[in-house]
Structures are given as C-alpha cells and as structure tokens.
Short mmCIF file of C-alpha atoms in Angstrom, two decimals:
data_model
loop_
_atom_site.label_atom_id
_atom_site.label_comp_id
_atom_site.label_asym_id
_atom_site.label_seq_id
_atom_site.Cartn_x
_atom_site.Cartn_y
_atom_site.Cartn_z
CA MET A 919 59.41 -3.50 -69.22
CA LEU A 920 60.95 -6.96 -68.86
CA VAL A 921 61.03 -9.50 -71.69
CA LEU A 922 61.18 -13.16 -70.74
CA GLY A 923 61.74 -16.16 -72.84
CA GLY A 924 58.81 -17.76 -74.60
CA GLY A 925 57.29 -14.42 -75.61
CA THR A 926 56.01 -13.50 -72.20
CA VAL A 927 56.07 -9.77 -71.49
CA LEU A 928 55.47 -8.27 -68.03
CA TRP A 929 54.93 -4.56 -67.40
CA LEU A 930 56.47 -3.56 -64.06
CA GLY A 931 56.54 0.17 -64.29
CA GLY A 932 52.98 0.74 -63.12
CA LEU A 933 52.94 -1.71 -60.25
CA SER A 934 53.08 -0.53 -56.63
CA PRO A 935 55.62 -1.91 -54.21
CA SER A 936 52.93 -3.90 -52.50
CA ALA A 937 51.92 -5.43 -55.77
CA GLN A 938 55.51 -6.22 -56.61
CA ALA A 939 55.91 -8.16 -53.37
CA PRO A 940 52.68 -9.96 -52.53
CA ALA A 941 51.90 -9.92 -48.80
CA ALA A 942 51.90 -13.11 -46.85
CA GLU A 943 48.43 -14.47 -46.08
CA VAL A 944 47.43 -13.94 -42.43
CA PRO A 945 44.96 -16.38 -40.84
CA SER A 946 41.55 -14.92 -40.01
CA THR A 947 41.88 -15.92 -36.36
CA GLN A 948 45.07 -13.88 -36.10
CA VAL A 949 43.32 -10.85 -37.63
CA ALA A 950 40.51 -11.14 -35.12
CA GLN A 951 43.02 -11.23 -32.30
CA GLN A 952 44.77 -8.14 -33.63
CA GLU A 953 41.49 -6.19 -33.87
CA ARG A 954 40.27 -7.22 -30.40
CA PRO A 955 40.98 -4.62 -27.66
CA ALA A 956 43.44 -5.38 -24.96
CA GLN A 957 40.74 -5.51 -22.19
CA SER A 958 37.46 -7.21 -22.79
CA VAL A 959 34.43 -5.10 -21.89
CA ALA A 960 31.57 -6.78 -20.02
CA PRO A 961 28.34 -6.61 -21.97
CA GLY A 962 25.85 -4.02 -20.72
CA ALA A 963 22.07 -3.90 -20.93
CA GLY A 964 21.93 -2.22 -24.31
CA GLY A 965 19.52 -3.86 -26.74
CA LEU A 966 17.71 -5.88 -24.07
CA ILE A 967 13.95 -5.54 -24.53
CA ALA A 968 11.25 -6.88 -22.23
CA SER A 969 7.47 -6.71 -22.25
CA GLY A 970 5.25 -6.14 -19.28
CA TYR A 971 2.40 -4.14 -17.85
CA VAL A 972 1.78 -0.95 -15.96
CA VAL A 973 0.85 -1.71 -12.35
CA ALA A 974 -0.12 0.28 -9.27
CA ARG A 975 1.67 -0.49 -6.03
CA ARG A 976 -1.28 0.88 -4.03
CA LYS A 977 -4.59 -0.51 -5.18
CA ALA A 978 -7.40 -1.47 -2.85
CA THR A 979 -10.95 -2.74 -3.07
CA VAL A 980 -12.69 -0.83 -0.29
CA ALA A 981 -15.11 -2.98 1.68
CA ALA A 982 -17.26 -2.61 4.78
CA GLU A 983 -16.18 -3.98 8.14
CA VAL A 984 -19.80 -4.58 9.19
CA THR A 985 -22.80 -6.07 7.48
CA GLY A 986 -25.42 -3.59 6.36
CA LYS A 987 -27.53 -2.21 3.55
CA VAL A 988 -26.15 0.54 1.34
CA VAL A 989 -28.34 3.61 1.66
CA GLU A 990 -26.06 6.12 -0.07
CA LEU A 991 -23.20 5.76 -2.55
CA LEU A 992 -21.10 8.88 -3.00
CA VAL A 993 -18.54 7.84 -5.64
CA ASP A 994 -18.41 6.94 -9.31
CA GLU A 995 -15.76 5.72 -11.75
CA GLY A 996 -13.11 8.31 -12.50
CA MET A 997 -13.73 10.34 -9.34
CA VAL A 998 -10.73 11.63 -7.39
CA VAL A 999 -11.03 10.97 -3.66
CA GLU A 1000 -8.99 12.05 -0.66
CA ALA A 1001 -7.84 9.95 2.26
CA GLY A 1002 -10.65 9.63 4.82
CA GLN A 1003 -13.36 10.81 2.44
CA VAL A 1004 -16.74 9.11 2.91
CA LEU A 1005 -17.44 6.80 -0.03
CA ALA A 1006 -20.70 5.21 1.06
CA ARG A 1007 -23.09 5.08 4.00
CA LEU A 1008 -24.81 2.00 5.38
CA ASP A 1009 -28.09 1.77 7.26
CA ASP A 1010 -27.11 2.70 10.84
CA VAL A 1011 -30.47 2.88 12.66
CA LEU A 1012 -29.80 -0.10 14.94
CA ALA A 1013 -26.16 0.86 15.46
CA ASP A 1014 -27.21 4.35 16.49
CA LYS A 1015 -29.71 2.92 19.02
CA ASP A 1016 -27.06 0.60 20.45
CA TYR A 1017 -24.68 3.53 20.86
CA ALA A 1018 -27.33 5.62 22.62
CA LEU A 1019 -28.15 2.70 24.94
CA ALA A 1020 -24.49 2.20 25.82
CA GLN A 1021 -24.11 5.90 26.59
CA ALA A 1022 -27.17 5.73 28.91
CA ARG A 1023 -25.64 2.76 30.74
CA ALA A 1024 -22.40 4.67 31.18
CA GLU A 1025 -24.28 7.63 32.62
CA ALA A 1026 -26.18 5.33 35.01
CA SER A 1027 -22.92 3.76 36.19
CA GLU A 1028 -21.46 7.20 36.76
CA ALA A 1029 -24.46 8.24 38.87
CA ALA A 1030 -24.26 5.04 40.94
CA MET A 1031 -20.58 5.63 41.59
CA ALA A 1032 -21.29 9.18 42.69
CA ALA A 1033 -23.92 7.94 45.19
CA ILE A 1034 -21.52 5.39 46.66
CA ALA A 1035 -18.79 8.01 46.89
CA ALA A 1036 -21.16 10.28 48.87
CA ASP A 1037 -22.07 7.44 51.28
CA LEU A 1038 -18.38 6.64 51.72
CA ALA A 1039 -17.57 10.24 52.60
CA ASP A 1040 -20.33 10.21 55.25
CA ALA A 1041 -19.15 6.86 56.61
CA GLU A 1042 -15.58 8.12 56.90
CA ARG A 1043 -16.76 11.20 58.86
CA ILE A 1044 -18.71 8.93 61.24
CA LEU A 1045 -15.66 6.68 61.59
CA ASN A 1046 -13.41 9.60 62.49
CA ARG A 1047 -15.90 10.88 65.04
CA THR A 1048 -16.32 7.41 66.56
CA GLN A 1049 -12.56 6.99 66.82
CA THR A 1050 -12.33 10.32 68.65
CA LEU A 1051 -15.15 9.40 71.08
CA SER A 1052 -13.65 5.94 71.60
CA GLY A 1053 -10.36 7.53 72.62
CA LYS A 1054 -12.27 9.50 75.32
CA ASN A 1055 -14.29 6.44 76.35
CA TYR A 1056 -17.53 7.98 75.06
CA ALA A 1057 -18.00 5.28 72.41
CA THR A 1058 -17.94 1.54 72.76
CA GLU A 1059 -15.67 -0.85 70.88
CA ALA A 1060 -18.72 -2.19 69.05
CA ASP A 1061 -19.57 1.25 67.68
CA LEU A 1062 -16.03 1.69 66.41
CA THR A 1063 -16.00 -1.73 64.76
CA LYS A 1064 -19.35 -1.07 63.09
CA SER A 1065 -18.14 2.28 61.68
CA GLN A 1066 -14.95 0.69 60.36
CA ALA A 1067 -16.89 -2.15 58.69
CA ARG A 1068 -19.34 0.23 57.01
CA ALA A 1069 -16.53 2.41 55.64
CA GLY A 1070 -14.70 -0.68 54.34
CA VAL A 1071 -17.80 -2.00 52.58
CA LEU A 1072 -18.42 1.35 50.92
CA ARG A 1073 -14.79 1.54 49.74
CA ALA A 1074 -15.18 -1.86 48.08
CA GLN A 1075 -18.47 -0.82 46.53
CA LEU A 1076 -16.84 2.34 45.20
CA ARG A 1077 -14.07 0.35 43.52
CA GLN A 1078 -16.70 -1.92 41.99
CA ALA A 1079 -18.69 1.07 40.75
CA GLU A 1080 -15.55 2.60 39.23
CA ALA A 1081 -14.83 -0.64 37.35
CA GLN A 1082 -18.42 -0.83 36.13
CA LEU A 1083 -18.23 2.77 34.93
CA ALA A 1084 -14.99 2.06 33.04
CA ALA A 1085 -16.60 -0.98 31.40
CA ALA A 1086 -19.70 1.01 30.47
CA ARG A 1087 -17.59 3.73 28.91
CA LEU A 1088 -15.59 1.18 26.94
CA GLU A 1089 -18.82 -0.39 25.74
CA ALA A 1090 -20.14 2.99 24.66
CA GLN A 1091 -16.86 3.68 22.86
CA ARG A 1092 -17.10 0.32 21.12
CA PHE A 1093 -20.63 0.96 19.90
CA GLY A 1094 -19.49 4.39 18.76
CA GLU A 1095 -16.75 2.76 16.67
CA VAL A 1096 -19.28 0.31 15.20
CA LEU A 1097 -21.55 3.23 14.34
CA GLY A 1098 -18.64 4.97 12.61
CA LYS A 1099 -17.94 1.88 10.50
CA HIS A 1100 -21.31 2.36 8.81
CA ARG A 1101 -19.62 5.20 6.95
CA ILE A 1102 -17.09 3.69 4.57
CA ARG A 1103 -14.08 5.92 4.02
CA ALA A 1104 -11.21 5.97 1.52
CA PRO A 1105 -8.01 4.45 2.97
CA PHE A 1106 -5.79 6.70 0.82
CA ALA A 1107 -6.02 9.33 -1.87
CA GLY A 1108 -6.54 8.08 -5.40
CA ILE A 1109 -8.93 7.58 -8.30
CA VAL A 1110 -11.96 5.31 -8.30
CA VAL A 1111 -11.55 2.83 -11.15
CA ASP A 1112 -14.47 0.53 -10.37
CA ARG A 1113 -17.76 0.82 -8.49
CA SER A 1114 -19.10 -2.57 -7.50
CA ALA A 1115 -22.11 -1.75 -5.30
CA GLN A 1116 -25.42 0.05 -5.64
CA PRO A 1117 -27.79 1.64 -3.10
CA GLY A 1118 -30.09 -0.96 -1.62
CA GLU A 1119 -27.62 -3.84 -1.80
CA MET A 1120 -26.34 -5.69 1.23
CA ILE A 1121 -22.65 -5.32 2.07
CA SER A 1122 -20.71 -7.73 4.24
CA PRO A 1123 -17.01 -8.28 5.02
CA LEU A 1124 -17.57 -11.98 4.30
CA SER A 1125 -18.97 -13.36 1.07
CA ALA A 1126 -22.32 -15.12 1.35
CA GLY A 1127 -22.95 -18.52 -0.18
CA GLY A 1128 -25.92 -17.36 -2.21
CA GLY A 1129 -23.95 -14.61 -3.90
CA PHE A 1130 -26.47 -11.84 -3.13
CA THR A 1131 -24.21 -10.02 -0.67
CA ARG A 1132 -21.51 -7.69 -1.92
CA THR A 1133 -18.09 -7.62 -0.30
CA GLY A 1134 -16.73 -4.40 -1.82
CA ILE A 1135 -17.89 -0.87 -2.50
CA CYS A 1136 -15.32 0.32 -5.03
CA THR A 1137 -11.69 -0.03 -6.12
CA ILE A 1138 -9.26 2.86 -5.61
CA VAL A 1139 -5.88 3.26 -7.30
CA ASP A 1140 -3.13 5.58 -6.12
CA MET A 1141 -1.89 6.99 -9.43
CA ASP A 1142 1.32 8.25 -7.80
CA SER A 1143 2.33 4.62 -7.20
CA ILE A 1144 2.23 3.68 -10.89
CA GLU A 1145 5.24 1.71 -12.11
CA ILE A 1146 6.16 -1.01 -14.61
CA GLU A 1147 6.64 -4.73 -14.09
CA VAL A 1148 8.43 -6.76 -16.76
CA ASP A 1149 9.65 -10.33 -16.97
CA VAL A 1150 13.29 -10.65 -18.00
CA ASN A 1151 14.89 -13.91 -19.07
CA GLU A 1152 16.99 -15.24 -16.25
CA ALA A 1153 19.95 -15.63 -18.62
CA SER A 1154 20.02 -11.83 -19.06
CA ILE A 1155 19.22 -10.74 -15.53
CA GLY A 1156 22.92 -10.37 -14.68
CA ARG A 1157 23.13 -7.44 -17.09
CA LEU A 1158 20.70 -5.38 -15.00
CA HIS A 1159 20.94 -3.65 -11.67
CA ALA A 1160 19.02 -1.05 -9.68
CA GLY A 1161 19.38 2.25 -11.47
CA THR A 1162 19.77 0.88 -15.00
CA ARG A 1163 18.19 3.40 -17.36
CA VAL A 1164 15.30 2.36 -19.58
CA GLU A 1165 13.09 3.66 -22.36
CA ALA A 1166 9.48 2.54 -22.09
CA VAL A 1167 6.93 2.61 -24.90
CA LEU A 1168 3.24 2.04 -24.32
CA ASP A 1169 1.32 0.05 -26.92
CA ALA A 1170 -1.30 2.80 -26.78
CA TYR A 1171 1.26 5.54 -27.57
CA PRO A 1172 3.96 3.94 -29.76
CA ASP A 1173 5.64 7.29 -30.53
CA TRP A 1174 6.01 8.32 -26.89
CA ARG A 1175 9.21 7.19 -25.21
CA ILE A 1176 9.11 7.41 -21.45
CA PRO A 1177 12.45 7.56 -19.60
CA GLY A 1178 12.86 5.63 -16.41
CA ALA A 1179 15.12 3.42 -14.35
CA VAL A 1180 15.12 0.02 -12.70
CA ILE A 1181 13.78 0.22 -9.14
CA ALA A 1182 14.52 -3.31 -8.02
CA ILE A 1183 14.98 -6.84 -9.23
CA VAL A 1184 12.56 -9.12 -7.39
CA PRO A 1185 14.70 -11.85 -5.79
CA THR A 1186 12.76 -14.82 -7.11
CA ALA A 1187 12.44 -16.59 -10.44
CA ASN A 1188 9.52 -18.13 -12.30
CA ARG A 1189 10.31 -21.79 -12.78
CA GLU A 1190 7.86 -22.34 -15.63
CA LYS A 1191 8.88 -19.28 -17.70
CA ALA A 1192 12.54 -19.06 -16.57
CA THR A 1193 12.12 -15.32 -15.98
CA VAL A 1194 12.76 -12.84 -13.19
CA LYS A 1195 10.41 -9.96 -12.42
CA VAL A 1196 11.92 -6.47 -12.63
CA ARG A 1197 10.30 -3.32 -11.24
CA VAL A 1198 10.82 -0.19 -13.32
CA GLY A 1199 9.98 3.38 -12.30
CA MET A 1200 9.03 6.14 -14.71
CA ASP A 1201 10.57 9.60 -14.54
CA VAL A 1202 7.28 11.24 -15.53
CA LYS A 1203 3.77 10.80 -14.20
CA ASP A 1204 1.00 11.25 -16.73
CA ARG A 1205 -2.73 10.69 -16.39
CA ARG A 1206 -2.70 8.75 -19.67
CA VAL A 1207 -0.57 6.01 -18.14
CA LEU A 1208 -3.18 3.65 -16.75
CA PRO A 1209 -2.87 0.42 -14.77
CA ASP A 1210 -2.75 -2.84 -16.76
CA MET A 1211 -1.61 -1.10 -19.96
CA ALA A 1212 0.80 -3.18 -22.05
CA ILE A 1213 4.27 -1.70 -22.35
CA LYS A 1214 7.70 -2.54 -23.79
CA VAL A 1215 10.89 -1.60 -21.99
CA THR A 1216 14.29 -1.18 -23.64
CA PHE A 1217 17.20 -1.24 -21.22
CA VAL A 1218 19.78 1.40 -22.10
CA GLU A 1219 23.47 0.57 -21.85
CA ASP A 1220 25.25 2.32 -18.99
CA GLY A 1221 26.78 5.55 -20.25
CA ALA A 1222 24.70 5.66 -23.43
CA PRO A 1223 23.16 9.05 -24.25
CA ALA A 1224 19.49 9.37 -23.37
CA THR A 1225 17.18 9.74 -26.36
CA ALA A 1226 13.87 9.22 -24.62
CA ARG A 1227 11.05 11.66 -25.17
CA SER A 1228 9.31 12.47 -21.90
CA ASP A 1229 6.43 14.27 -23.57
CA PRO A 1230 3.79 12.51 -25.66
CA PRO A 1231 3.63 13.50 -29.33
#
C-alpha cells in the first residue's frame, strides 16, 4: 500500500505487471498489418452462387423430309426410343408406285443393253471373219469397211445403253430413298417429351401459310446429355475455371445437393446483363432431373471438402 499526500491511497499489491505499466496504444492499421499473413491468397470461388436451368445438349424436334399425310403415329410422351426406331409413317402409296416404275425402267434399260451387247458380239465375229477373208483377197474393201462401221456403231450404242442403265438405277435408288423417308425415324436414343402431330394431319418440312400443315412429329431429348447452364456476373468470372467443383440444388428438391464441376466457360458475354454463361456437369444422372428445371449452383472453393449429397432425400 502506498499513501500519497492529500489523502489519496492506492493499492498496488493486487495489480498485475501489465496493469502497473499500461501498454502503449497501437494504431488499428498496424494491428491489421500484424494479423495479415505474409503472402496474400487469391480469392477462390467459395460462396459464389448462380442461378440457371437444366438443359439438354441433344434435343431435336423430329420432322419429315417430305410432304405427306400421317397414317400412323407410334410414339407418345414419356416413351423411350432408340436410334433409328420408326416414330411415324406417312402415306406412301404414290411414292411406292414411283419406286416400282423406276425399277421397271431400270430393268428395261438392262434388257436393251443386253440386246446391244449381243449384236456387238455378232458384229465383231463378222468383222474378224471379213478381215481374214480380206487378207486372202476373198472379201472386198467395201465389205471390210461395212463390218468395221457396224461394229463401231454398236460399241457406241452399248456405251449409251450402259449410261442409260446407270441413270435408271440411280433414279430407282432415289425413289427408294424417297419411299424410305415416308417412315420417320429417331435420330438418336432418348425420351419423347412432346408429341405435336396426330394421324390424319399433313406433315411438311416447310411451314404452310395457312397454318394447317405440321412441321414436326415429336421432340426427343437425350437424357444422357443433361447439364446445367448458369449466368455468372462478369466481375466474378475470373474466379472460375474448368473443373471448379459445384453443389447444385434443384428448386424441386431443395434438400438434394448434387455434386458436379464446371465443364466450360462460354467465351462470350451478355452485354445487357453483364454476365457470362457457364456450363456445369453433374456427377450423377437421375431421371428426376428434367430439362428446363430451375436450379441454383454454389461454386466450391478449390480444396474445400465436399459436402454434397448425391442421393435425393
């Protein structure tokens, strides 16, 4: 205990050394500098959230290449189809007749060529015999010239018949292809998500002005090509790269976290929204993930432990 003048008494026995000598005040900026690590770490993608939609990279509206009336429709919404499977059949009566007519023309051309080839063989035998007799002075020069001219004409006619036969066969092949186009087939394996035609309707590859002609049979989606497309603010796009891990949550299943990774950053920006489109792939494929579903994607910082749940609750 220390007694000072004026009646002031100070107790010093219970004070710590730090209390006995008050520390000098350190500026806050200096404290921040002392707590900051020696090397600054570049910010990762952690905490970055973007919204987007589920999309299918392979999606096609199957249409006819020829104009015709639908006589049979073999698909419905939700049906799984294989590549090359017949989806619909158009009225092919006239196309079948055209194909049969082209085949008959090809057969006629083949018969005509065979007849000319037989005449040419006979003319060449006569020419050889005339040449032999002319060498022994038993045939005149006029007979030899006549035999040579006839053989030459028949050779030209044979080449013409061969060309006509090739053209007839190509025509028959063409009409066969047209006949085959009256059966509309699936371009790839997938699921039918929309059926836009009915039996009895007219189908055409070109839309008609009156609006009574359909241009498509159905829409097929390849579910194995499902991925996510999100728009990321261009100010944050530098934090992402191909392979950045993500956790995706569908609005339809808020408790289901789907792991995935960035596939690619589309090298173009949207001027109006100041965003860049990012393609994201999912590690799991599930039939409940449907095209055009709304989804939110959280980009995980590189090296952060994965906490995503790949199975729906």
